[in-house]
Structure formats: C-alpha cells, structure tokens
PDB file of C-alpha atoms in Angstrom:
ATOM      1  CA  MET A 294     -57.236 -16.042   4.469  1.00  0.00           C
ATOM      2  CA  LYS A 295     -56.308 -16.643   8.114  1.00  0.00           C
ATOM      3  CA  ARG A 296     -55.675 -20.268   7.296  1.00  0.00           C
ATOM      4  CA  ASN A 297     -53.202 -19.330   4.517  1.00  0.00           C
ATOM      5  CA  LEU A 298     -51.484 -16.827   6.793  1.00  0.00           C
ATOM      6  CA  ALA A 299     -51.092 -19.444   9.537  1.00  0.00           C
ATOM      7  CA  PHE A 300     -49.728 -21.934   7.005  1.00  0.00           C
ATOM      8  CA  ALA A 301     -47.227 -19.373   5.657  1.00  0.00           C
ATOM      9  CA  LEU A 302     -46.066 -18.450   9.174  1.00  0.00           C
ATOM     10  CA  GLY A 303     -45.724 -22.127  10.027  1.00  0.00           C
ATOM     11  CA  LEU A 304     -43.564 -22.688   6.966  1.00  0.00           C
ATOM     12  CA  LEU A 305     -41.435 -19.674   7.842  1.00  0.00           C
ATOM     13  CA  LEU A 306     -40.713 -21.184  11.248  1.00  0.00           C
ATOM     14  CA  VAL A 307     -40.535 -24.902  10.500  1.00  0.00           C
ATOM     15  CA  LEU A 308     -38.590 -24.856   7.237  1.00  0.00           C
ATOM     16  CA  PRO A 309     -35.487 -23.056   8.623  1.00  0.00           C
ATOM     17  CA  ALA A 310     -35.536 -25.350  11.662  1.00  0.00           C
ATOM     18  CA  LEU A 311     -35.547 -28.448   9.444  1.00  0.00           C
ATOM     19  CA  VAL A 312     -32.736 -27.078   7.296  1.00  0.00           C
ATOM     20  CA  ALA A 313     -30.697 -26.227  10.400  1.00  0.00           C
ATOM     21  CA  LEU A 314     -31.128 -29.739  11.780  1.00  0.00           C
ATOM     22  CA  ARG A 315     -29.763 -31.204   8.537  1.00  0.00           C
ATOM     23  CA  VAL A 316     -26.961 -28.681   7.912  1.00  0.00           C
ATOM     24  CA  LEU A 317     -25.487 -27.839  11.329  1.00  0.00           C
ATOM     25  CA  PRO A 318     -23.794 -31.208  12.003  1.00  0.00           C
ATOM     26  CA  TRP A 319     -22.075 -31.057   8.614  1.00  0.00           C
ATOM     27  CA  ARG A 320     -21.107 -27.429   9.146  1.00  0.00           C
ATOM     28  CA  HIS A 321     -19.437 -28.247  12.456  1.00  0.00           C
ATOM     29  CA  LYS A 322     -17.493 -31.113  10.840  1.00  0.00           C
ATOM     30  CA  TYR A 323     -16.435 -28.811   7.991  1.00  0.00           C
ATOM     31  CA  GLU A 324     -15.329 -26.038  10.336  1.00  0.00           C
ATOM     32  CA  VAL A 325     -13.276 -28.424  12.473  1.00  0.00           C
ATOM     33  CA  SER A 326     -11.565 -29.988   9.448  1.00  0.00           C
ATOM     34  CA  THR A 327     -10.756 -26.686   7.722  1.00  0.00           C
ATOM     35  CA  LYS A 328     -10.156 -24.453  10.717  1.00  0.00           C
ATOM     36  CA  THR A 329      -6.814 -22.763  10.741  1.00  0.00           C
ATOM     37  CA  ALA A 330      -4.684 -23.328  13.791  1.00  0.00           C
ATOM     38  CA  SER A 331      -5.315 -20.931  16.648  1.00  0.00           C
ATOM     39  CA  GLU A 332      -1.746 -21.456  17.846  1.00  0.00           C
ATOM     40  CA  ILE A 333       1.395 -22.484  15.958  1.00  0.00           C
ATOM     41  CA  VAL A 334       4.623 -23.562  17.648  1.00  0.00           C
ATOM     42  CA  THR A 335       7.820 -24.634  15.928  1.00  0.00           C
ATOM     43  CA  ALA A 336      10.665 -26.802  17.173  1.00  0.00           C
ATOM     44  CA  SER A 337      13.941 -27.032  15.326  1.00  0.00           C
ATOM     45  CA  ALA A 338      16.226 -30.060  15.297  1.00  0.00           C
ATOM     46  CA  GLY A 339      16.681 -31.665  18.697  1.00  0.00           C
ATOM     47  CA  ARG A 340      14.391 -29.228  20.490  1.00  0.00           C
ATOM     48  CA  ALA A 341      10.918 -29.700  21.897  1.00  0.00           C
ATOM     49  CA  ALA A 342       7.780 -27.680  21.242  1.00  0.00           C
ATOM     50  CA  VAL A 343       5.127 -27.362  23.948  1.00  0.00           C
ATOM     51  CA  MET A 344       1.460 -26.977  23.071  1.00  0.00           C
ATOM     52  CA  ALA A 345      -1.697 -27.714  25.076  1.00  0.00           C
ATOM     53  CA  GLY A 346       0.392 -29.058  27.957  1.00  0.00           C
ATOM     54  CA  MET A 347       2.120 -31.584  25.700  1.00  0.00           C
ATOM     55  CA  GLU A 348       5.774 -31.653  24.703  1.00  0.00           C
ATOM     56  CA  TRP A 349       6.419 -32.647  21.075  1.00  0.00           C
ATOM     57  CA  ARG A 350       9.798 -33.692  19.672  1.00  0.00           C
ATOM     58  CA  LEU A 351      10.985 -34.973  16.285  1.00  0.00           C
ATOM     59  CA  LYS A 352      13.182 -38.028  16.809  1.00  0.00           C
ATOM     60  CA  SER A 353      14.060 -38.906  13.215  1.00  0.00           C
ATOM     61  CA  ILE A 354      12.998 -38.992   9.595  1.00  0.00           C
ATOM     62  CA  THR A 355      14.680 -41.783   7.666  1.00  0.00           C
ATOM     63  CA  GLU A 356      14.280 -43.491   4.344  1.00  0.00           C
ATOM     64  CA  GLY A 357      12.404 -46.743   4.736  1.00  0.00           C
ATOM     65  CA  VAL A 358      12.979 -49.833   2.647  1.00  0.00           C
ATOM     66  CA  PRO A 359       9.724 -51.479   1.525  1.00  0.00           C
ATOM     67  CA  GLN A 360       9.264 -54.993   2.864  1.00  0.00           C
ATOM     68  CA  GLN A 361       9.734 -58.034   0.678  1.00  0.00           C
ATOM     69  CA  GLY A 362       6.435 -58.722  -1.077  1.00  0.00           C
ATOM     70  CA  ALA A 363       4.996 -55.236  -0.516  1.00  0.00           C
ATOM     71  CA  ARG A 364       2.984 -53.664  -3.314  1.00  0.00           C
ATOM     72  CA  PRO A 365       5.243 -51.376  -5.345  1.00  0.00           C
ATOM     73  CA  ILE A 366       5.307 -47.646  -4.682  1.00  0.00           C
ATOM     74  CA  PRO A 367       4.988 -45.125  -7.531  1.00  0.00           C
ATOM     75  CA  PRO A 368       8.119 -44.416  -9.626  1.00  0.00           C
ATOM     76  CA  ARG A 369      10.485 -41.674  -8.394  1.00  0.00           C
ATOM     77  CA  THR A 370       9.117 -41.864  -4.843  1.00  0.00           C
ATOM     78  CA  LYS A 371      10.643 -42.937  -1.546  1.00  0.00           C
ATOM     79  CA  VAL A 372       9.266 -44.225   1.727  1.00  0.00           C
ATOM     80  CA  ALA A 373       9.888 -41.806   4.601  1.00  0.00           C
ATOM     81  CA  VAL A 374       9.580 -43.058   8.176  1.00  0.00           C
ATOM     82  CA  ALA A 375       9.096 -40.296  10.736  1.00  0.00           C
ATOM     83  CA  VAL A 376       9.392 -40.953  14.451  1.00  0.00           C
ATOM     84  CA  TYR A 377       8.246 -38.247  16.841  1.00  0.00           C
ATOM     85  CA  SER A 378       7.210 -38.167  20.474  1.00  0.00           C
ATOM     86  CA  VAL A 379       4.615 -36.610  22.713  1.00  0.00           C
ATOM     87  CA  LYS A 380       4.779 -36.246  26.478  1.00  0.00           C
ATOM     88  CA  PRO A 381       2.041 -34.754  28.680  1.00  0.00           C
ATOM     89  CA  VAL A 382       3.564 -32.193  31.037  1.00  0.00           C
ATOM     90  CA  THR A 383       0.338 -30.970  32.672  1.00  0.00           C
ATOM     91  CA  ALA A 384      -2.509 -32.734  34.450  1.00  0.00           C
ATOM     92  CA  GLN A 385      -4.988 -31.488  31.818  1.00  0.00           C
ATOM     93  CA  ALA A 386      -2.955 -33.109  29.039  1.00  0.00           C
ATOM     94  CA  VAL A 387      -2.990 -36.416  30.942  1.00  0.00           C
ATOM     95  CA  LYS A 388      -6.807 -36.216  31.019  1.00  0.00           C
ATOM     96  CA  TRP A 389      -6.908 -35.784  27.239  1.00  0.00           C
ATOM     97  CA  PHE A 390      -4.951 -39.025  26.802  1.00  0.00           C
ATOM     98  CA  ASP A 391      -7.206 -40.906  29.239  1.00  0.00           C
ATOM     99  CA  ASP A 392     -10.608 -39.784  27.981  1.00  0.00           C
ATOM    100  CA  PRO A 393     -11.737 -41.252  24.632  1.00  0.00           C
ATOM    101  CA  LYS A 394     -14.485 -38.632  24.435  1.00  0.00           C
ATOM    102  CA  ALA A 395     -12.070 -35.704  24.848  1.00  0.00           C
ATOM    103  CA  GLY A 396     -11.515 -35.587  21.117  1.00  0.00           C
ATOM    104  CA  LEU A 397      -7.712 -35.582  21.218  1.00  0.00           C
ATOM    105  CA  ALA A 398      -6.313 -36.190  17.757  1.00  0.00           C
ATOM    106  CA  CYS A 399      -2.893 -35.526  16.323  1.00  0.00           C
ATOM    107  CA  PRO A 400      -2.536 -36.448  12.653  1.00  0.00           C
ATOM    108  CA  ALA A 401       0.909 -35.789  11.177  1.00  0.00           C
ATOM    109  CA  VAL A 402       1.579 -34.404   7.719  1.00  0.00           C
ATOM    110  CA  ALA A 403       4.991 -34.434   6.029  1.00  0.00           C
ATOM    111  CA  VAL A 404       6.053 -31.069   4.607  1.00  0.00           C
ATOM    112  CA  ASP A 405       9.130 -30.440   2.473  1.00  0.00           C
ATOM    113  CA  GLY A 406      11.157 -27.267   1.988  1.00  0.00           C
ATOM    114  CA  LEU A 407       8.957 -26.214  -0.938  1.00  0.00           C
ATOM    115  CA  GLY A 408       5.798 -26.409   1.170  1.00  0.00           C
ATOM    116  CA  ARG A 409       4.456 -29.565  -0.470  1.00  0.00           C
ATOM    117  CA  ARG A 410       2.420 -31.745   1.900  1.00  0.00           C
ATOM    118  CA  TRP A 411       1.681 -35.474   2.218  1.00  0.00           C
ATOM    119  CA  LYS A 412      -0.630 -37.346   4.554  1.00  0.00           C
ATOM    120  CA  ALA A 413       0.656 -40.460   6.270  1.00  0.00           C
ATOM    121  CA  THR A 414      -0.068 -43.669   4.421  1.00  0.00           C
ATOM    122  CA  ILE A 415      -2.262 -46.310   5.981  1.00  0.00           C
ATOM    123  CA  ARG A 416      -0.369 -49.096   4.227  1.00  0.00           C
ATOM    124  CA  ARG A 417       1.174 -51.441   6.778  1.00  0.00           C
ATOM    125  CA  ASP A 418       3.167 -53.420   4.208  1.00  0.00           C
ATOM    126  CA  LEU A 419       5.738 -50.704   3.494  1.00  0.00           C
ATOM    127  CA  VAL A 420       7.947 -51.033   6.558  1.00  0.00           C
ATOM    128  CA  PRO A 421       8.070 -53.828   9.107  1.00  0.00           C
ATOM    129  CA  GLU A 422       6.298 -53.425  12.430  1.00  0.00           C
ATOM    130  CA  ASP A 423       8.774 -52.832  15.206  1.00  0.00           C
ATOM    131  CA  GLY A 424       6.395 -52.952  18.168  1.00  0.00           C
ATOM    132  CA  GLN A 425       8.101 -49.954  19.773  1.00  0.00           C
ATOM    133  CA  HIS A 426       6.067 -47.095  18.353  1.00  0.00           C
ATOM    134  CA  ALA A 427       2.410 -46.136  18.353  1.00  0.00           C
ATOM    135  CA  TYR A 428       0.627 -45.065  15.164  1.00  0.00           C
ATOM    136  CA  GLY A 429      -1.199 -42.177  16.833  1.00  0.00           C
ATOM    137  CA  CYS A 430      -1.011 -40.097  19.974  1.00  0.00           C
ATOM    138  CA  VAL A 431      -3.937 -41.962  21.543  1.00  0.00           C
ATOM    139  CA  ILE A 432      -3.918 -45.745  21.700  1.00  0.00           C
ATOM    140  CA  VAL A 433      -7.379 -47.253  22.077  1.00  0.00           C
ATOM    141  CA  LYS A 434      -7.630 -50.517  24.043  1.00  0.00           C
ATOM    142  CA  ASP A 435     -11.357 -50.979  23.728  1.00  0.00           C
ATOM    143  CA  ARG A 436     -13.982 -48.850  22.074  1.00  0.00           C
ATOM    144  CA  ASP A 437     -14.436 -46.719  25.176  1.00  0.00           C
ATOM    145  CA  GLU A 438     -11.036 -46.965  26.839  1.00  0.00           C
ATOM    146  CA  ASN A 439      -7.718 -45.370  25.902  1.00  0.00           C
ATOM    147  CA  VAL A 440      -4.317 -46.585  27.024  1.00  0.00           C
ATOM    148  CA  PRO A 441      -3.370 -43.931  29.591  1.00  0.00           C
ATOM    149  CA  LEU A 442      -0.198 -41.886  29.291  1.00  0.00           C
ATOM    150  CA  PRO A 443       1.067 -40.786  32.717  1.00  0.00           C
ATOM    151  CA  LEU A 444       2.457 -37.339  33.438  1.00  0.00           C
ATOM    152  CA  ASN A 445       5.952 -36.812  31.973  1.00  0.00           C
ATOM    153  CA  GLN A 446       6.000 -40.207  30.241  1.00  0.00           C
ATOM    154  CA  GLU A 447       6.938 -40.103  26.574  1.00  0.00           C
ATOM    155  CA  ARG A 448       5.101 -41.959  23.814  1.00  0.00           C
ATOM    156  CA  THR A 449       6.889 -42.341  20.486  1.00  0.00           C
ATOM    157  CA  ILE A 450       4.777 -42.303  17.355  1.00  0.00           C
ATOM    158  CA  ARG A 451       5.696 -43.536  13.902  1.00  0.00           C
ATOM    159  CA  ALA A 452       4.217 -42.180  10.685  1.00  0.00           C
ATOM    160  CA  VAL A 453       5.039 -43.548   7.230  1.00  0.00           C
ATOM    161  CA  PHE A 454       4.849 -41.398   4.097  1.00  0.00           C
ATOM    162  CA  VAL A 455       5.388 -41.973   0.380  1.00  0.00           C
ATOM    163  CA  VAL A 456       7.059 -38.819  -0.953  1.00  0.00           C
ATOM    164  CA  PRO A 457       8.916 -37.746  -4.111  1.00  0.00           C
ATOM    165  CA  GLN A 458      12.650 -38.517  -4.077  1.00  0.00           C
ATOM    166  CA  ASP A 459      13.594 -34.846  -4.025  1.00  0.00           C
ATOM    167  CA  ALA A 460      11.483 -34.151  -0.925  1.00  0.00           C
ATOM    168  CA  LEU A 461      13.151 -36.603   1.437  1.00  0.00           C
ATOM    169  CA  ARG A 462      16.147 -34.408   2.335  1.00  0.00           C
ATOM    170  CA  SER A 463      14.102 -31.373   3.418  1.00  0.00           C
ATOM    171  CA  LEU A 464      11.207 -33.229   5.044  1.00  0.00           C
ATOM    172  CA  GLY A 465       9.709 -32.025   8.326  1.00  0.00           C
ATOM    173  CA  LEU A 466       6.458 -32.742  10.148  1.00  0.00           C
ATOM    174  CA  GLU A 467       3.376 -30.758  10.997  1.00  0.00           C
ATOM    175  CA  VAL A 468       1.184 -32.244  13.695  1.00  0.00           C
ATOM    176  CA  ARG A 469      -2.332 -30.854  14.029  1.00  0.00           C
ATOM    177  CA  VAL A 470      -3.212 -30.987  17.702  1.00  0.00           C
ATOM    178  CA  SER A 471      -6.942 -31.054  18.218  1.00  0.00           C
ATOM    179  CA  THR A 472      -8.183 -30.738  21.773  1.00  0.00           C
ATOM    180  CA  TRP A 473     -10.877 -28.129  22.303  1.00  0.00           C
ATOM    181  CA  GLU A 474      -8.805 -25.751  20.203  1.00  0.00           C
ATOM    182  CA  GLN A 475      -6.887 -26.381  16.997  1.00  0.00           C
ATOM    183  CA  GLY A 476      -3.130 -26.036  17.177  1.00  0.00           C
ATOM    184  CA  LEU A 477      -0.242 -26.791  14.865  1.00  0.00           C
ATOM    185  CA  VAL A 478       3.172 -28.092  15.901  1.00  0.00           C
ATOM    186  CA  ARG A 479       5.930 -27.821  13.306  1.00  0.00           C
ATOM    187  CA  LEU A 480       8.812 -30.222  13.847  1.00  0.00           C
ATOM    188  CA  ASN A 481      11.812 -29.398  11.662  1.00  0.00           C
ATOM    189  CA  ARG A 482      15.101 -31.208  11.306  1.00  0.00           C
TER     190      ARG A 482
END
C-alpha cells in the first residue's frame, strides 16, 4: 500500500514537470509571436515615429517592375517596394543594434486602407538589388556579430511585397518592433 502511494505521489510530481519541460518553450514562442503590441505609435506622411529609442520613417512605397527572367507573379497583383528607415536616438537603442543576443527584430507588414495585410516576400528576383538598402533593421556580419548602427545614424530598409492591384494606392507599413517588449509602428503615406 505504501509502495503504491509513493508511486502515485511520484507520478503526481514528475509527470507535470515533464509536461512543463516539453510545453513551456513552445508556449513562450507562441506568446511572443501572437502577443499584441504593448505600445502603438503612428507616423503620417513625412513624419517620424519614435519607439524604444528608435526613430522610424517611411521614405517611399512605389510600384516595382519585376526583373527580366523573374518568375511571374499572380494575375491582378503588383510588386510594391517599400523603403523605410530606422535611426537609434538613445544609447539603449544603439546596444540593441550591436548585440545579436538582444533579440531586436523588426519585420514589416504591408497594410492597405481596407486593413488587408501582406508579409514581405523573400523572393530576390522581383526587383534588382540596389546595394543601398538593408533587408532588415539588424545586419548580421557573422553568426555572432551585428553590423553596428551608431547613435543618430540612419539605416534605410527595403521590403518587397506582392499585393493586389487595388491595394497599391492605399498601402502603408506596420513594423513590429521586438526588443524586450512588443511594439507596433504604423507608417502611413
């Protein structure tokens, strides 16, 4: 009887611990990816928005012309090329750009006037490389070393989207800023 009781108590303690070890890492990843923004700032045309010590500005959203030989895009869609910038204006923001373990990420999503959303495409054959813009707010030199961004120096970022024809005229950007907190920067034209 005591042996069965000890076994049952052991199961009551060990089983939840094993489940927690398997579930908690996935739960954290889920919470980070679905967490709503704790702060939302909006910048209208030509103005900057400041979040987490970083200044964000929409430079342009233009229609891109697919390169010669590129795979075709779906019918009734257009290529949209968005150029925006980020500039650290505080010492803490500079640290986020320097430290690859800081977790700084800033994926952009195109949003039209109807609220429809599109992630940036990873296709590099749609528009030619211009060598002037980064494809993310953090540029990684090596696996453990980021290209630093000094205080008050601007980095321009280019994101390419494939969107319906009717969305191009009202397109804006939403940039999810992930430092230790989640924030959302809306860049409208």
